[in-house]
């Protein structure tokens, strides 16, 4: 038997460029941002009449961002140059060569010979980089030795002016900045996530809130880390039954499901928490129906606060969409609501509350919906299936970082966690036979984090996403999943 652990990492990158539009050309409505995808090059001192720009083109793929499995942004570079004289006019040179390097210039990569007009330079995977065009005696030189003609830096380098950190340090007392240092998993390892935390978490002067967990070496502004939300700290408490693993519920046309939102106890990373769950399960029941089915869901609210259920991605009648204030009143503690659902489209969907998602979803109130086409799976052949919900939770040495009673503690009701969860577990593992094809239905239930998921040592093919099968399958190294997105892959 082969045990395949999941490698889950944060994918950080700019927004995607439209595949059929060129960011350096005249901008079309909703086209890619010129500032983010078009580098204007500057002539080196002593060079006149020369201009150039580099287009950071979209690297084709099935996702809305292009990154490597370890999270580096991928771009296809095209150099457009004008006014380059004969290399011999600058000295004993025969060719112009393009180079790329990280801002520290500790390693320089030759991209190839260039000329006036457009030159395709291939694909790169550097987040921040310096671009150079030099005049050289040979196109085969390993390092730039000749005269620099054009130079520029990628748009991502604009984020860190050299004096910005020093300016920010001066805006808050250094001691306060130290008290607000944050922790996290420096390498994304699920087993170590809870141990890499702030040393001050248990100190009397420690803040109630902690900042965004980041890898070591990522600079955060001390002034920003000192900000504190003006809300009361809150976490649920009280006796509750232990949470159970998710159960599969297959429903036929006309069936009724009783769904109860209530309290459960969970043990995570050595600590016990009172959390929320549907039917005592984390994640909530996996609901499987056939396309075209209609079912009834009877929701009962056993939580200490109002709630609802939103059926994310499902095309249904507006009164059943689960958005308080728009499609229904919020269901009060002890109250009930009846949803009548129909499923016109096959695919993988999920359900969650639309009342204080920053609290209720963060505490585990979510589950998956799998809608099958009548003729079968529709995704091609596989030996087995596994439905995975990806999530994260923010903890420190004292336990879960409190939530806000009056309002969310983080912008857009989302906060990054440092304990990564797969189906509610920090150490999810699946035993498979070598050579088997496993179909994974993937859902990102985190409120803020984009996951970049890979299966080291195994090939992965994307076969579908939110609402069904792709027309063209694609082999990929990893799957980039933003909050609430779903993908279907064969591994």
Coordinates of C-alpha atoms in Angstrom, one line a residue:
X1 CA 0.0 0.0 0.0
X2 CA 1.2 3.5 -0.8
X3 CA 0.4 6.4 1.6
X4 CA 0.1 9.7 -0.1
X5 CA 0.2 12.8 2.1
X6 CA -1.2 16.1 0.7
X7 CA 1.2 19.0 0.3
X8 CA -0.7 22.2 0.8
X9 CA 1.0 25.6 0.5
X10 CA 0.0 29.2 0.1
X11 CA 0.0 30.4 -3.5
X12 CA 0.9 34.1 -3.7
X13 CA 0.7 35.9 -7.1
X14 CA -0.9 38.7 -9.0
X15 CA -4.2 38.5 -10.7
X16 CA -4.3 36.6 -14.1
X17 CA -3.9 38.2 -17.5
X18 CA -6.6 37.3 -20.0
X19 CA -5.2 34.6 -22.3
X20 CA -6.3 36.3 -25.5
X21 CA -5.3 39.9 -24.7
X22 CA -1.8 41.5 -24.7
X23 CA -1.2 43.7 -21.6
X24 CA 1.3 45.9 -23.4
X25 CA -1.1 46.7 -26.2
X26 CA -4.0 49.2 -26.2
X27 CA -6.2 48.3 -23.3
X28 CA -9.6 46.7 -23.8
X29 CA -12.4 46.8 -21.2
X30 CA -11.7 44.2 -18.5
X31 CA -8.2 43.5 -20.0
X32 CA -5.1 42.8 -17.9
X33 CA -3.6 45.7 -16.0
X34 CA -0.7 47.3 -17.9
X35 CA 0.9 48.3 -14.6
X36 CA 1.0 44.7 -13.5
X37 CA 1.9 42.9 -16.7
X38 CA 4.0 45.4 -18.8
X39 CA 7.6 46.4 -17.8
X40 CA 9.0 49.5 -19.4
X41 CA 12.8 49.3 -19.8
X42 CA 15.1 52.2 -19.2
X43 CA 18.2 52.8 -21.3
X44 CA 21.5 52.5 -19.4
X45 CA 23.6 55.6 -18.9
X46 CA 25.3 56.6 -22.2
X47 CA 22.7 54.7 -24.3
X48 CA 20.4 56.9 -26.4
X49 CA 17.6 56.3 -28.9
X50 CA 16.9 52.8 -27.5
X51 CA 13.6 51.7 -25.9
X52 CA 12.0 48.5 -24.8
X53 CA 9.4 46.8 -22.8
X54 CA 8.7 43.3 -21.5
X55 CA 5.3 41.7 -21.5
X56 CA 4.6 39.4 -18.6
X57 CA 2.2 37.2 -20.5
X58 CA -0.2 34.6 -19.1
X59 CA 1.1 31.1 -18.9
X60 CA -1.8 29.0 -20.2
X61 CA -3.5 26.5 -17.9
X62 CA -6.8 25.6 -16.4
X63 CA -6.6 28.0 -13.5
X64 CA -7.0 31.7 -13.0
X65 CA -3.4 32.1 -11.9
X66 CA -0.2 30.4 -13.1
X67 CA 2.1 29.3 -10.4
X68 CA 4.6 26.5 -9.7
X69 CA 3.7 23.8 -7.1
X70 CA 5.8 25.7 -4.6
X71 CA 3.9 28.9 -5.2
X72 CA 6.1 31.0 -7.6
X73 CA 4.3 33.0 -10.2
X74 CA 4.8 31.9 -13.8
X75 CA 4.9 34.3 -16.8
X76 CA 5.7 34.1 -20.5
X77 CA 8.1 36.9 -21.4
X78 CA 8.1 38.8 -24.7
X79 CA 10.6 41.6 -25.3
X80 CA 9.7 44.4 -27.6
X81 CA 12.8 46.5 -28.5
X82 CA 13.3 49.4 -30.7
X83 CA 16.4 51.5 -31.7
X84 CA 19.0 48.9 -30.9
X85 CA 22.1 49.8 -33.0
X86 CA 24.5 47.2 -34.4
X87 CA 26.2 45.6 -31.4
X88 CA 29.6 46.5 -32.9
X89 CA 28.7 50.2 -32.6
X90 CA 29.0 49.8 -28.8
X91 CA 32.4 48.1 -28.9
X92 CA 33.7 44.7 -29.8
X93 CA 30.3 43.0 -29.5
X94 CA 28.3 40.8 -31.8
X95 CA 24.9 40.2 -30.2
X96 CA 22.4 41.4 -27.7
X97 CA 21.5 39.0 -24.9
X98 CA 18.5 39.2 -22.4
X99 CA 19.0 38.2 -18.7
X100 CA 16.8 37.8 -15.7
X101 CA 17.8 37.7 -12.0
X102 CA 16.3 38.1 -8.5
X103 CA 16.6 41.6 -7.0
X104 CA 19.7 40.4 -5.0
X105 CA 21.4 39.4 -8.3
X106 CA 22.7 36.3 -6.6
X107 CA 21.9 34.2 -9.7
X108 CA 21.5 35.4 -13.2
X109 CA 19.7 33.4 -15.9
X110 CA 20.4 33.8 -19.6
X111 CA 17.1 34.1 -21.6
X112 CA 18.7 34.2 -25.1
X113 CA 19.7 36.5 -27.9
X114 CA 17.4 39.4 -28.8
X115 CA 17.0 42.0 -31.5
X116 CA 14.8 44.9 -32.6
X117 CA 11.1 43.9 -32.7
X118 CA 9.4 41.2 -30.7
X119 CA 11.4 38.3 -29.2
X120 CA 9.7 35.4 -27.3
X121 CA 11.9 34.6 -24.3
X122 CA 10.1 31.6 -22.8
X123 CA 8.6 31.1 -19.4
X124 CA 10.0 32.2 -16.0
X125 CA 8.9 31.6 -12.4
X126 CA 10.4 34.5 -10.4
X127 CA 8.0 36.6 -8.2
X128 CA 10.4 39.6 -8.2
X129 CA 13.1 40.1 -10.8
X130 CA 15.5 42.4 -12.6
X131 CA 15.6 42.3 -16.4
X132 CA 18.7 43.2 -18.4
X133 CA 19.7 43.5 -22.1
X134 CA 23.5 43.5 -22.6
X135 CA 25.7 43.7 -25.6
X136 CA 28.0 40.6 -25.6
X137 CA 30.7 39.1 -27.7
X138 CA 28.8 35.8 -27.9
X139 CA 25.3 34.6 -27.3
X140 CA 26.7 31.7 -25.3
X141 CA 28.2 33.7 -22.4
X142 CA 27.2 32.2 -19.0
X143 CA 27.1 35.6 -17.2
X144 CA 26.6 39.2 -18.5
X145 CA 30.1 40.6 -19.2
X146 CA 29.4 43.2 -21.8
X147 CA 27.7 46.6 -21.8
X148 CA 24.3 47.1 -20.3
X149 CA 21.9 48.5 -22.8
X150 CA 18.4 48.2 -21.3
X151 CA 17.2 47.4 -17.7
X152 CA 14.1 47.2 -15.7
X153 CA 12.4 45.6 -12.7
X154 CA 9.2 43.5 -12.4
X155 CA 6.1 45.2 -11.1
X156 CA 6.3 43.2 -7.9
X157 CA 9.5 44.9 -6.8
X158 CA 7.5 48.2 -6.4
X159 CA 6.0 46.8 -3.2
X160 CA 9.1 47.2 -1.1
X161 CA 10.7 50.7 -1.4
X162 CA 14.0 50.4 0.5
X163 CA 13.1 53.0 3.1
X164 CA 9.6 51.9 3.8
X165 CA 10.4 49.5 6.7
X166 CA 12.5 52.1 8.5
X167 CA 9.8 54.7 8.1
X168 CA 7.2 52.2 9.5
X169 CA 9.4 51.3 12.5
X170 CA 9.5 54.9 13.5
X171 CA 5.7 55.1 13.7
X172 CA 5.3 52.8 16.7
X173 CA 7.3 52.0 19.8
X174 CA 9.7 49.1 19.1
X175 CA 8.5 47.2 22.2
X176 CA 4.9 47.3 20.9
X177 CA 6.0 46.0 17.5
X178 CA 7.8 43.1 19.2
X179 CA 4.7 42.2 21.3
X180 CA 2.7 42.0 18.1
X181 CA 5.0 39.6 16.3
X182 CA 3.1 36.8 14.6
X183 CA 3.8 33.1 14.1
X184 CA 3.0 30.5 11.5
X185 CA 4.2 27.5 9.8
X186 CA 7.4 28.6 8.0
X187 CA 7.3 25.7 5.5
X188 CA 3.6 24.9 5.3
X189 CA 4.1 21.6 7.2
X190 CA 0.7 20.5 8.6
X191 CA 2.4 18.8 11.5
X192 CA 4.4 21.8 12.6
X193 CA 1.9 24.5 12.0
X194 CA 0.6 24.9 15.6
X195 CA 4.1 24.9 17.1
X196 CA 5.6 27.9 15.2
X197 CA 3.8 30.6 17.2
X198 CA 4.5 33.9 19.0
X199 CA 6.6 33.5 22.1
X200 CA 4.6 36.2 23.8
X201 CA 1.2 34.5 23.4
X202 CA 0.9 33.5 27.1
X203 CA 2.5 36.7 28.5
X204 CA 0.3 39.2 30.4
X205 CA 1.1 41.9 27.8
X206 CA 0.2 39.6 24.8
X207 CA -2.5 41.0 22.5
X208 CA -5.9 39.3 22.2
X209 CA -5.4 39.2 18.4
X210 CA -2.5 37.9 16.3
X211 CA -1.5 39.0 12.9
X212 CA -1.3 37.1 9.7
X213 CA 1.0 34.0 10.0
X214 CA 3.8 34.3 7.4
X215 CA 6.9 32.3 6.5
X216 CA 10.2 33.4 8.0
X217 CA 11.8 36.1 6.1
X218 CA 8.6 37.8 4.9
X219 CA 8.6 41.4 6.1
X220 CA 5.5 42.8 7.8
X221 CA 5.2 46.5 8.8
X222 CA 5.4 46.9 12.6
X223 CA 2.9 49.7 12.4
X224 CA 0.4 47.4 10.7
X225 CA 1.1 44.6 13.2
X226 CA 0.2 47.0 16.0
X227 CA -3.3 47.6 14.9
X228 CA -6.0 46.0 17.1
X229 CA -9.7 45.6 16.3
X230 CA -12.0 47.4 18.8
X231 CA -14.3 44.5 19.4
X232 CA -14.9 42.0 22.3
X233 CA -13.0 38.8 22.1
X234 CA -15.4 35.8 21.9
X235 CA -15.3 32.0 21.5
X236 CA -18.1 29.5 22.0
X237 CA -18.1 27.6 25.3
X238 CA -20.2 25.0 27.1
X239 CA -20.7 21.3 27.1
X240 CA -21.1 19.6 23.7
X241 CA -20.9 16.1 22.3
X242 CA -17.7 15.2 20.5
X243 CA -17.7 15.8 16.7
X244 CA -18.1 12.8 14.4
X245 CA -16.5 12.3 11.0
X246 CA -18.5 13.3 8.0
X247 CA -21.0 10.8 6.7
X248 CA -22.3 10.3 3.2
X249 CA -26.0 10.9 2.7
X250 CA -27.4 9.7 -0.7
X251 CA -30.8 11.3 -1.4
X252 CA -33.3 10.4 -4.1
X253 CA -35.7 12.7 -5.8
X254 CA -38.3 13.8 -3.3
X255 CA -36.3 12.9 -0.2
X256 CA -36.1 15.0 2.9
X257 CA -32.9 15.7 4.9
X258 CA -32.9 17.0 8.5
X259 CA -30.0 19.3 9.1
X260 CA -29.2 20.6 12.5
X261 CA -26.6 23.3 13.3
X262 CA -25.2 22.9 16.8
X263 CA -22.2 22.8 19.1
X264 CA -19.6 20.0 19.1
X265 CA -16.3 19.4 20.9
X266 CA -13.1 19.0 18.8
X267 CA -9.6 18.1 19.8
X268 CA -7.0 19.7 17.5
X269 CA -3.2 20.0 17.9
X270 CA -3.5 18.8 21.5
X271 CA -6.3 21.2 22.6
X272 CA -10.0 20.9 23.0
X273 CA -12.4 23.4 21.5
X274 CA -16.1 24.1 21.4
X275 CA -17.0 24.5 17.7
X276 CA -20.0 24.4 15.3
X277 CA -21.1 21.5 13.1
X278 CA -24.0 20.3 11.0
X279 CA -25.5 17.1 12.4
X280 CA -22.6 16.8 14.8
X281 CA -20.2 16.2 11.9
X282 CA -17.1 18.1 10.7
X283 CA -17.3 18.7 7.8
X284 CA -21.0 18.5 7.6
X285 CA -22.7 15.5 5.8
X286 CA -21.6 14.9 2.3
X287 CA -24.9 15.2 0.4
X288 CA -25.1 13.2 -2.9
X289 CA -28.0 13.6 -5.3
X290 CA -28.6 13.0 -9.0
X291 CA -28.9 15.8 -11.5
X292 CA -32.5 16.9 -11.9
X293 CA -33.4 15.8 -8.3
X294 CA -35.5 18.0 -6.0
X295 CA -35.2 17.5 -2.2
X296 CA -36.3 19.2 1.0
X297 CA -33.9 20.2 3.8
X298 CA -35.3 20.9 7.2
X299 CA -32.9 23.2 9.1
X300 CA -33.0 23.4 12.9
X301 CA -30.8 25.9 14.7
X302 CA -29.3 24.7 17.9
X303 CA -26.6 27.4 17.9
X304 CA -26.4 30.3 20.4
X305 CA -26.9 32.7 17.5
X306 CA -28.9 33.1 14.3
X307 CA -27.9 31.2 11.2
X308 CA -28.9 30.2 7.7
X309 CA -27.7 27.8 4.9
X310 CA -26.5 29.1 1.6
X311 CA -26.2 26.4 -1.2
X312 CA -23.1 27.7 -2.9
X313 CA -23.1 27.5 -6.7
X314 CA -26.4 25.7 -7.0
X315 CA -28.9 27.3 -9.4
X316 CA -32.1 27.4 -7.4
X317 CA -35.1 29.5 -6.6
X318 CA -34.2 32.7 -4.8
X319 CA -36.3 32.1 -1.6
X320 CA -34.1 29.0 -0.9
X321 CA -30.7 30.7 -1.4
X322 CA -30.1 31.3 2.3
X323 CA -29.1 35.0 2.4
X324 CA -30.8 36.7 5.4
X325 CA -32.1 40.2 4.6
X326 CA -32.4 39.3 1.0
X327 CA -34.0 35.9 0.5
X328 CA -35.1 34.9 4.0
X329 CA -35.0 36.0 7.6
X330 CA -32.2 34.7 9.7
X331 CA -33.1 31.5 11.6
X332 CA -33.0 32.4 15.4
X333 CA -31.6 30.1 18.1
X334 CA -34.2 27.3 18.5
X335 CA -35.9 28.2 15.2
X336 CA -36.3 26.2 11.9
X337 CA -36.5 26.8 8.2
X338 CA -37.4 24.7 5.2
X339 CA -35.3 24.7 2.0
X340 CA -36.6 23.2 -1.2
X341 CA -33.7 22.6 -3.5
X342 CA -33.4 21.5 -7.1
X343 CA -30.2 20.5 -8.9
X344 CA -30.2 21.3 -12.6
X345 CA -26.4 20.9 -13.0
X346 CA -24.0 18.2 -12.2
X347 CA -20.8 19.2 -10.3
X348 CA -19.3 19.7 -6.8
X349 CA -20.9 22.3 -4.6
X350 CA -20.9 23.2 -0.9
X351 CA -23.1 24.7 1.7
X352 CA -22.4 27.1 4.6
X353 CA -24.1 29.9 6.6
X354 CA -24.6 33.4 5.4
X355 CA -24.7 34.8 8.9
X356 CA -21.3 35.9 10.3
X357 CA -19.3 33.6 8.1
X358 CA -16.2 34.9 9.9
X359 CA -17.5 33.1 13.0
X360 CA -19.7 30.2 11.9
X361 CA -17.7 29.1 8.9
X362 CA -14.5 29.5 10.8
X363 CA -15.8 27.2 13.5
X364 CA -16.6 24.4 11.0
X365 CA -20.1 25.0 9.8
X366 CA -19.8 23.8 6.2
X367 CA -20.3 20.7 4.0
X368 CA -20.2 19.4 0.4
X369 CA -22.9 18.7 -2.2
X370 CA -22.0 16.2 -5.0
X371 CA -24.5 16.3 -7.9
X372 CA -24.1 13.3 -10.2
X373 CA -25.1 13.2 -13.9
X374 CA -27.8 10.5 -14.6
X375 CA -25.4 8.5 -16.8
X376 CA -22.6 8.1 -14.2
X377 CA -19.7 10.1 -12.9
X378 CA -19.0 12.0 -16.2
X379 CA -15.4 12.6 -15.3
X380 CA -13.8 9.5 -16.9
X381 CA -12.6 6.3 -15.2
X382 CA -11.0 6.3 -11.8
X383 CA -10.4 3.5 -9.2
X384 CA -11.8 5.5 -6.3
X385 CA -13.0 8.9 -5.2
X386 CA -12.3 11.2 -2.3
X387 CA -14.0 14.5 -1.4
X388 CA -11.7 17.0 0.3
X389 CA -12.5 20.3 2.1
X390 CA -9.5 22.5 2.7
X391 CA -9.5 25.0 5.5
X392 CA -7.3 26.7 8.0
X393 CA -7.6 27.8 11.6
X394 CA -5.8 30.6 13.5
X395 CA -4.3 29.4 16.8
X396 CA -1.6 30.4 19.3
X397 CA -0.1 28.8 22.4
X398 CA -3.3 29.6 24.3
X399 CA -5.5 27.9 21.7
X400 CA -7.7 29.3 19.0
X401 CA -7.3 33.1 18.5
X402 CA -10.6 34.7 19.6
X403 CA -13.2 35.9 17.2
X404 CA -15.0 39.2 17.4
X405 CA -18.3 39.4 19.2
X406 CA -19.7 42.6 17.7
X407 CA -18.0 42.4 14.2
X408 CA -15.3 40.7 12.3
X409 CA -11.7 41.2 13.5
X410 CA -10.2 41.1 10.0
X411 CA -11.0 42.9 6.7
X412 CA -13.6 41.3 4.4
X413 CA -14.5 38.9 7.2
X414 CA -11.4 36.8 6.4
X415 CA -8.3 35.9 8.4
X416 CA -5.4 33.6 7.6
X417 CA -4.9 30.6 9.8
X418 CA -1.7 28.8 10.7
X419 CA -3.2 25.3 11.3
X420 CA -4.1 23.7 7.9
X421 CA -7.0 21.3 7.8
X422 CA -8.1 18.7 5.3
X423 CA -11.7 17.4 6.0
X424 CA -11.3 19.0 9.5
X425 CA -8.1 17.1 10.3
X426 CA -4.5 18.5 10.5
X427 CA -3.0 15.2 9.5
X428 CA -5.2 13.8 6.7
X429 CA -3.9 10.7 5.0
X430 CA -5.4 8.4 2.4
X431 CA -4.2 4.9 1.7
X432 CA -4.2 3.9 -2.0
X433 CA -2.7 1.1 -4.1
X434 CA 0.2 2.0 -6.3
X435 CA -1.0 2.7 -9.8
X436 CA -4.6 3.5 -8.8
X437 CA -6.3 6.6 -10.2
X438 CA -8.0 8.6 -7.5
X439 CA -10.6 11.2 -8.3
X440 CA -10.4 14.1 -5.8
X441 CA -13.2 16.6 -5.4
X442 CA -11.5 19.7 -3.9
X443 CA -13.2 22.6 -2.1
X444 CA -11.5 25.6 -0.5
X445 CA -13.6 26.4 2.7
X446 CA -11.1 28.9 4.1
X447 CA -12.2 32.5 4.4
X448 CA -9.0 34.2 3.1
X449 CA -6.3 31.7 2.1
X450 CA -5.7 30.6 -1.5
X451 CA -4.3 27.0 -1.5
X452 CA -1.7 25.7 -4.0
X453 CA -2.2 21.9 -3.7
X454 CA 0.1 19.2 -5.1
X455 CA 0.6 15.5 -4.7
X456 CA 4.4 15.0 -4.7
X457 CA 5.5 12.0 -6.8
X458 CA 2.2 11.6 -8.5
X459 CA 0.8 12.9 -11.8
X460 CA -2.3 15.1 -11.7
X461 CA -4.9 15.9 -14.3
X462 CA -7.7 18.5 -14.0
X463 CA -10.9 17.1 -15.3
X464 CA -13.6 19.5 -14.0
X465 CA -14.4 22.4 -11.7
X466 CA -17.3 24.1 -10.0
X467 CA -20.2 23.1 -12.3
X468 CA -19.0 20.0 -14.1
X469 CA -16.6 18.4 -16.6
X470 CA -14.0 20.4 -18.6
X471 CA -14.1 20.1 -22.4
X472 CA -10.4 19.7 -22.4
X473 CA -8.5 18.0 -19.6
X474 CA -5.1 19.3 -18.6
X475 CA -2.0 17.8 -16.8
X476 CA -0.8 20.2 -14.0
X477 CA 1.8 20.3 -11.3
X478 CA -0.5 21.8 -8.8
X479 CA -4.0 23.1 -8.3
X480 CA -4.6 26.8 -7.3
X481 CA -7.8 27.1 -5.3
X482 CA -9.2 30.4 -4.1
X483 CA -11.7 30.6 -1.3
X484 CA -15.0 28.9 -2.2
X485 CA -13.6 27.5 -5.5
X486 CA -13.9 23.8 -6.4
X487 CA -11.9 21.6 -8.7
X488 CA -12.0 17.9 -9.8
X489 CA -8.7 16.2 -10.4
X490 CA -7.5 12.7 -11.2
X491 CA -4.2 11.7 -9.5

